[in-house]
């Protein structure tokens, strides 16, 4: 026989009338589908006074800290929201997941299951790294499961007191696919004034996706037919972040850069591999850098799309896109501690 042990995440409302139960806070986007958000809410109906209990899952973009919320303005915009009524039960049949069956044993007879299916077109959880002196919640995309007591599910005129709510933050995450594609290749040929022959630069990566913390090897070929000397080779890694809110903006942040002392004399060639490792640890105080969404103060990673640039002269540059991701854990994405008896 074996038993699967899991951690229960619980949040109780200020008045103690409702409590959220989740068995995990990370939900995986498999590209063609997303893990179902399955949980349980415990309801004590004795003090509801005819009101109902709802649960919602919201994906939102936060573009300002709580300290900036003045005169009723909120720097948070919902991207997607789904609501369900859990009490009184609507009579709709619910197929409980194994996780919900276990959570119901924790919640007892007053537990009610709920489920949400996120669409595949929602962004994953991401935070914009705050500066050293910034306070409050970081800007970025987050996901929130919230239980609340109200007369109606969504009435802008109804005031819901904080003591009638309970909430848990969750994450929508992605893992690197099992099959990695061949890396990109780029080249450029540049001819200078006062030189009748060009310089040719070619660079390539081994693969398209790299894991966080993995060293990136860049293969470089230079054919210098000019009369100039290539005095150094510079490899730079930059992060591109697209923020689509009211308009589409792209932010570029340098992540790491390294210069190599190899020279290529006139009418000479060079073929060599150079290595560089982009790490969040070296960018902890860089404001506005995109990182994987985090829960509380846990460690995280640089977020997704990166471009590598190779420079030999100021105007002789090639650009290679790549993606940084986490490897998929062995077996199921849910992590259990198994006890064998």
Short mmCIF file of C-alpha atoms in Angstrom, two decimals:
data_model
loop_
_atom_site.label_atom_id
_atom_site.label_comp_id
_atom_site.label_asym_id
_atom_site.label_seq_id
_atom_site.Cartn_x
_atom_site.Cartn_y
_atom_site.Cartn_z
CA UNK A 1 0.00 0.00 0.00
CA UNK A 2 1.12 3.61 -0.45
CA UNK A 3 -0.21 6.97 0.63
CA UNK A 4 0.37 10.35 -1.05
CA UNK A 5 1.04 13.18 1.37
CA UNK A 6 0.52 16.77 0.27
CA UNK A 7 0.66 20.17 1.83
CA UNK A 8 -2.65 21.97 2.39
CA UNK A 9 -2.80 25.72 1.82
CA UNK A 10 -5.56 27.28 3.91
CA UNK A 11 -6.78 30.86 4.31
CA UNK A 12 -9.66 31.84 6.65
CA UNK A 13 -11.75 34.99 6.44
CA UNK A 14 -11.54 37.59 9.19
CA UNK A 15 -14.93 36.61 10.62
CA UNK A 16 -14.14 32.88 10.42
CA UNK A 17 -17.24 32.10 8.34
CA UNK A 18 -15.37 30.82 5.25
CA UNK A 19 -11.97 29.18 4.62
CA UNK A 20 -10.21 28.32 1.36
CA UNK A 21 -8.35 25.03 0.94
CA UNK A 22 -5.92 24.29 -1.91
CA UNK A 23 -3.62 21.30 -2.29
CA UNK A 24 -1.10 23.21 -4.42
CA UNK A 25 -0.41 26.71 -5.70
CA UNK A 26 1.39 25.97 -8.96
CA UNK A 27 -0.71 25.07 -12.00
CA UNK A 28 0.99 24.04 -15.22
CA UNK A 29 0.28 25.42 -18.66
CA UNK A 30 0.85 22.52 -21.07
CA UNK A 31 0.32 24.84 -24.11
CA UNK A 32 -2.73 22.86 -25.32
CA UNK A 33 -4.37 22.83 -21.87
CA UNK A 34 -3.91 24.16 -18.33
CA UNK A 35 -4.22 22.23 -15.07
CA UNK A 36 -7.64 22.57 -13.46
CA UNK A 37 -7.65 24.77 -10.35
CA UNK A 38 -9.41 22.47 -7.90
CA UNK A 39 -10.08 23.43 -4.32
CA UNK A 40 -12.56 23.40 -1.47
CA UNK A 41 -14.15 26.17 0.57
CA UNK A 42 -15.49 25.57 4.07
CA UNK A 43 -18.66 27.50 4.91
CA UNK A 44 -20.21 28.16 8.31
CA UNK A 45 -23.75 29.28 7.36
CA UNK A 46 -24.74 30.39 10.87
CA UNK A 47 -23.75 34.05 10.34
CA UNK A 48 -24.44 34.56 6.63
CA UNK A 49 -27.79 36.32 7.20
CA UNK A 50 -29.23 35.18 3.90
CA UNK A 51 -26.12 36.02 1.88
CA UNK A 52 -24.36 33.63 -0.48
CA UNK A 53 -20.78 32.39 -0.79
CA UNK A 54 -18.87 32.72 -4.05
CA UNK A 55 -15.38 31.87 -5.24
CA UNK A 56 -13.59 33.55 -8.11
CA UNK A 57 -10.34 33.02 -9.97
CA UNK A 58 -8.85 36.20 -11.42
CA UNK A 59 -5.86 36.87 -13.64
CA UNK A 60 -4.79 40.50 -13.28
CA UNK A 61 -2.03 42.88 -14.26
CA UNK A 62 -0.72 45.03 -11.43
CA UNK A 63 0.98 48.17 -12.71
CA UNK A 64 1.43 50.09 -9.46
CA UNK A 65 2.01 49.31 -5.80
CA UNK A 66 -0.66 49.48 -3.11
CA UNK A 67 0.95 52.65 -1.75
CA UNK A 68 0.02 54.45 -4.98
CA UNK A 69 -3.68 53.63 -4.62
CA UNK A 70 -5.12 57.07 -3.85
CA UNK A 71 -8.62 58.59 -4.02
CA UNK A 72 -10.07 55.19 -4.87
CA UNK A 73 -7.85 54.51 -7.88
CA UNK A 74 -6.58 50.96 -8.28
CA UNK A 75 -3.42 50.15 -10.19
CA UNK A 76 -4.67 46.66 -10.98
CA UNK A 77 -6.58 45.58 -14.06
CA UNK A 78 -8.38 42.24 -14.39
CA UNK A 79 -7.47 40.34 -17.54
CA UNK A 80 -9.79 37.37 -16.94
CA UNK A 81 -12.25 36.53 -14.13
CA UNK A 82 -14.48 33.50 -13.53
CA UNK A 83 -16.94 33.20 -10.63
CA UNK A 84 -18.92 30.29 -9.15
CA UNK A 85 -21.52 30.11 -6.40
CA UNK A 86 -20.71 27.43 -3.85
CA UNK A 87 -23.30 28.13 -1.13
CA UNK A 88 -26.17 27.55 -1.18
CA UNK A 89 -25.36 24.76 -3.66
CA UNK A 90 -26.86 25.40 -7.10
CA UNK A 91 -27.65 21.73 -7.66
CA UNK A 92 -25.11 21.43 -10.44
CA UNK A 93 -23.32 18.08 -10.32
CA UNK A 94 -19.58 18.27 -9.68
CA UNK A 95 -17.10 15.53 -10.51
CA UNK A 96 -14.67 15.74 -7.62
CA UNK A 97 -10.96 15.35 -8.31
CA UNK A 98 -8.80 13.14 -6.04
CA UNK A 99 -7.32 16.33 -4.62
CA UNK A 100 -10.80 17.63 -3.71
CA UNK A 101 -11.72 14.33 -2.11
CA UNK A 102 -8.68 14.68 0.15
CA UNK A 103 -9.36 18.36 0.90
CA UNK A 104 -12.96 17.58 1.81
CA UNK A 105 -11.69 15.23 4.51
CA UNK A 106 -9.76 18.19 5.96
CA UNK A 107 -12.67 20.62 5.66
CA UNK A 108 -15.33 18.26 6.97
CA UNK A 109 -19.07 18.30 6.30
CA UNK A 110 -19.09 22.06 5.69
CA UNK A 111 -16.70 21.77 2.73
CA UNK A 112 -17.83 22.55 -0.83
CA UNK A 113 -15.67 21.81 -3.90
CA UNK A 114 -15.03 24.30 -6.70
CA UNK A 115 -13.10 24.11 -9.97
CA UNK A 116 -11.85 26.55 -12.59
CA UNK A 117 -10.51 25.87 -16.06
CA UNK A 118 -8.16 28.59 -17.23
CA UNK A 119 -7.95 29.29 -20.98
CA UNK A 120 -4.64 28.64 -22.70
CA UNK A 121 -4.26 32.21 -23.96
CA UNK A 122 -3.66 33.75 -20.53
CA UNK A 123 -0.11 34.84 -19.70
CA UNK A 124 1.91 32.95 -17.13
CA UNK A 125 2.69 34.46 -13.75
CA UNK A 126 5.42 37.09 -14.07
CA UNK A 127 6.74 39.89 -11.86
CA UNK A 128 8.68 43.02 -12.72
CA UNK A 129 11.55 43.05 -10.26
CA UNK A 130 11.31 46.06 -7.90
CA UNK A 131 14.23 48.33 -7.19
CA UNK A 132 16.17 48.18 -3.90
CA UNK A 133 14.05 50.94 -2.33
CA UNK A 134 10.66 49.96 -3.77
CA UNK A 135 8.00 48.80 -1.30
CA UNK A 136 4.72 46.94 -1.69
CA UNK A 137 3.70 44.26 -4.17
CA UNK A 138 5.66 44.00 -7.40
CA UNK A 139 4.11 44.91 -10.73
CA UNK A 140 3.28 42.04 -13.05
CA UNK A 141 0.71 39.34 -13.84
CA UNK A 142 -0.74 37.39 -10.92
CA UNK A 143 -3.53 34.90 -10.25
CA UNK A 144 -5.79 35.01 -7.21
CA UNK A 145 -8.37 32.60 -5.82
CA UNK A 146 -10.80 34.50 -3.61
CA UNK A 147 -13.75 33.36 -1.53
CA UNK A 148 -16.27 35.99 -0.47
CA UNK A 149 -19.68 36.44 1.12
CA UNK A 150 -22.13 38.63 -0.82
CA UNK A 151 -25.72 38.97 -1.95
CA UNK A 152 -24.73 38.80 -5.61
CA UNK A 153 -21.73 37.37 -7.44
CA UNK A 154 -20.72 40.64 -9.11
CA UNK A 155 -22.53 43.80 -8.11
CA UNK A 156 -20.48 46.99 -8.40
CA UNK A 157 -22.79 48.74 -5.91
CA UNK A 158 -22.43 46.10 -3.21
CA UNK A 159 -19.69 46.74 -0.66
CA UNK A 160 -17.95 43.54 0.42
CA UNK A 161 -16.08 43.95 3.68
CA UNK A 162 -12.58 42.54 3.98
CA UNK A 163 -13.62 40.34 6.92
CA UNK A 164 -16.02 38.57 4.54
CA UNK A 165 -13.22 37.49 2.17
CA UNK A 166 -10.30 35.07 2.06
CA UNK A 167 -7.78 34.75 -0.74
CA UNK A 168 -4.82 32.69 -1.90
CA UNK A 169 -2.36 33.63 -4.64
CA UNK A 170 -1.51 30.89 -7.16
CA UNK A 171 0.83 30.67 -10.14
CA UNK A 172 0.39 29.61 -13.76
CA UNK A 173 3.73 28.20 -14.86
CA UNK A 174 5.34 26.48 -17.84
CA UNK A 175 8.11 23.92 -18.12
CA UNK A 176 10.48 23.36 -21.01
CA UNK A 177 9.17 20.85 -23.58
CA UNK A 178 10.81 17.45 -23.74
CA UNK A 179 12.00 17.96 -27.31
CA UNK A 180 14.37 20.86 -27.88
CA UNK A 181 14.79 22.33 -31.35
CA UNK A 182 18.02 23.26 -33.07
CA UNK A 183 19.30 26.67 -32.12
CA UNK A 184 19.21 29.77 -34.32
CA UNK A 185 21.97 30.93 -36.66
CA UNK A 186 22.62 34.44 -37.91
CA UNK A 187 25.25 36.12 -40.04
CA UNK A 188 26.19 39.53 -41.40
CA UNK A 189 28.60 40.79 -44.03
CA UNK A 190 29.83 44.36 -43.68
CA UNK A 191 32.00 46.41 -45.99
CA UNK A 192 33.71 49.56 -44.75
CA UNK A 193 34.77 52.72 -46.47
CA UNK A 194 38.35 52.70 -47.74
CA UNK A 195 38.26 48.88 -47.85
CA UNK A 196 37.44 46.89 -50.94
CA UNK A 197 36.75 43.66 -49.02
CA UNK A 198 34.24 42.88 -46.21
CA UNK A 199 34.21 41.28 -42.79
CA UNK A 200 31.85 38.34 -42.32
CA UNK A 201 30.44 37.37 -38.89
CA UNK A 202 28.44 34.21 -38.27
CA UNK A 203 27.11 32.99 -34.90
CA UNK A 204 24.91 30.11 -33.79
CA UNK A 205 23.47 28.48 -30.68
CA UNK A 206 23.29 24.76 -29.99
CA UNK A 207 19.59 24.78 -29.12
CA UNK A 208 16.51 26.98 -28.83
CA UNK A 209 15.73 26.53 -25.12
CA UNK A 210 18.14 26.68 -22.18
CA UNK A 211 17.51 25.92 -18.52
CA UNK A 212 17.91 28.58 -15.83
CA UNK A 213 21.53 28.67 -14.70
CA UNK A 214 22.76 26.76 -17.74
CA UNK A 215 25.82 28.05 -19.60
CA UNK A 216 25.08 29.29 -23.12
CA UNK A 217 27.67 28.36 -25.72
CA UNK A 218 27.87 30.67 -28.73
CA UNK A 219 29.76 29.41 -31.79
CA UNK A 220 31.37 32.29 -33.65
CA UNK A 221 33.02 32.38 -37.08
CA UNK A 222 34.78 35.51 -38.33
CA UNK A 223 36.30 35.99 -41.76
CA UNK A 224 38.09 39.33 -41.69
CA UNK A 225 39.04 40.27 -45.24
CA UNK A 226 39.42 43.96 -44.37
CA UNK A 227 42.59 45.84 -43.48
CA UNK A 228 41.23 46.49 -39.96
CA UNK A 229 41.95 44.37 -36.88
CA UNK A 230 39.11 42.91 -34.81
CA UNK A 231 40.39 43.78 -31.33
CA UNK A 232 37.71 42.17 -29.19
CA UNK A 233 34.56 40.08 -29.29
CA UNK A 234 31.65 41.04 -27.05
CA UNK A 235 28.74 38.72 -26.16
CA UNK A 236 25.76 40.43 -24.55
CA UNK A 237 22.48 38.96 -23.29
CA UNK A 238 19.37 41.16 -23.16
CA UNK A 239 15.85 40.45 -21.98
CA UNK A 240 12.83 41.57 -23.99
CA UNK A 241 9.53 42.15 -22.17
CA UNK A 242 6.32 42.94 -24.02
CA UNK A 243 3.73 44.69 -21.85
CA UNK A 244 0.30 44.90 -23.45
CA UNK A 245 -2.17 46.95 -21.45
CA UNK A 246 -3.60 50.05 -23.08
CA UNK A 247 -0.84 49.92 -25.69
CA UNK A 248 1.94 47.53 -26.59
CA UNK A 249 5.33 48.43 -25.14
CA UNK A 250 8.60 46.54 -25.34
CA UNK A 251 11.24 46.91 -22.64
CA UNK A 252 14.83 45.81 -23.11
CA UNK A 253 17.06 45.09 -20.11
CA UNK A 254 20.72 44.03 -20.23
CA UNK A 255 21.17 40.82 -18.22
CA UNK A 256 24.87 40.11 -18.71
CA UNK A 257 27.72 41.10 -20.97
CA UNK A 258 31.24 39.80 -21.41
CA UNK A 259 34.16 40.87 -23.55
CA UNK A 260 36.71 38.40 -24.86
CA UNK A 261 40.24 39.39 -25.80
CA UNK A 262 40.57 37.35 -28.99
CA UNK A 263 41.79 39.37 -31.96
CA UNK A 264 41.36 38.70 -35.67
CA UNK A 265 44.05 40.29 -37.80
CA UNK A 266 43.49 41.64 -41.27
CA UNK A 267 42.96 38.91 -43.88
CA UNK A 268 42.53 36.30 -41.11
CA UNK A 269 39.79 34.02 -39.78
CA UNK A 270 38.65 32.85 -36.37
CA UNK A 271 36.36 30.01 -35.38
CA UNK A 272 35.73 29.63 -31.67
CA UNK A 273 33.03 29.00 -29.05
CA UNK A 274 32.36 31.50 -26.28
CA UNK A 275 30.38 30.84 -23.09
CA UNK A 276 28.17 33.13 -21.03
CA UNK A 277 25.74 32.44 -18.16
CA UNK A 278 22.83 34.81 -17.44
CA UNK A 279 21.88 34.62 -13.76
CA UNK A 280 19.26 36.46 -11.73
CA UNK A 281 21.71 36.40 -8.81
CA UNK A 282 23.83 38.94 -10.69
CA UNK A 283 20.82 41.20 -11.36
CA UNK A 284 19.07 41.33 -7.97
CA UNK A 285 18.94 45.13 -7.86
CA UNK A 286 18.01 45.73 -11.49
CA UNK A 287 14.60 47.40 -11.45
CA UNK A 288 12.03 46.30 -14.04
CA UNK A 289 13.61 42.97 -14.93
CA UNK A 290 10.99 40.31 -15.69
CA UNK A 291 11.13 37.26 -13.44
CA UNK A 292 8.90 34.23 -13.01
CA UNK A 293 5.98 35.02 -10.71
CA UNK A 294 6.83 34.34 -7.09
CA UNK A 295 4.83 33.54 -3.96
CA UNK A 296 6.03 35.60 -0.98
CA UNK A 297 9.86 35.89 -0.92
CA UNK A 298 10.88 32.60 -2.48
CA UNK A 299 13.57 32.30 -5.12
CA UNK A 300 12.62 32.77 -8.74
CA UNK A 301 14.21 32.95 -12.21
CA UNK A 302 14.72 35.26 -15.14
CA UNK A 303 11.64 35.21 -17.33
CA UNK A 304 11.50 33.68 -20.78
CA UNK A 305 12.54 35.56 -23.92
CA UNK A 306 16.21 36.49 -24.14
CA UNK A 307 18.36 37.68 -27.04
CA UNK A 308 22.09 37.18 -27.38
CA UNK A 309 24.12 39.79 -29.27
CA UNK A 310 27.63 39.31 -30.66
CA UNK A 311 29.65 42.45 -31.45
CA UNK A 312 33.01 42.71 -33.22
CA UNK A 313 32.79 46.31 -34.44
CA UNK A 314 30.23 48.88 -33.27
CA UNK A 315 28.09 48.30 -36.35
CA UNK A 316 28.83 44.61 -36.96
CA UNK A 317 26.40 42.73 -34.76
CA UNK A 318 24.30 39.58 -35.00
CA UNK A 319 21.29 38.74 -32.85
CA UNK A 320 20.25 35.25 -31.65
CA UNK A 321 16.94 34.68 -29.82
CA UNK A 322 16.63 32.01 -27.13
CA UNK A 323 14.31 31.06 -24.29
CA UNK A 324 15.13 30.38 -20.63
CA UNK A 325 12.83 27.86 -18.92
CA UNK A 326 12.76 25.40 -16.04
CA UNK A 327 12.98 21.66 -16.79
CA UNK A 328 9.87 19.63 -16.22
CA UNK A 329 10.12 17.63 -12.98
CA UNK A 330 10.44 13.88 -13.43
CA UNK A 331 7.06 12.16 -13.55
CA UNK A 332 3.97 14.15 -12.66
CA UNK A 333 4.20 17.90 -12.14
CA UNK A 334 2.53 17.54 -8.77
CA UNK A 335 5.10 16.64 -6.14
CA UNK A 336 4.11 14.11 -3.48
CA UNK A 337 6.01 12.51 -0.64
CA UNK A 338 5.35 8.77 -0.91
CA UNK A 339 5.42 6.57 2.15
CA UNK A 340 5.67 2.84 1.44
CA UNK A 341 4.13 0.49 4.00
#
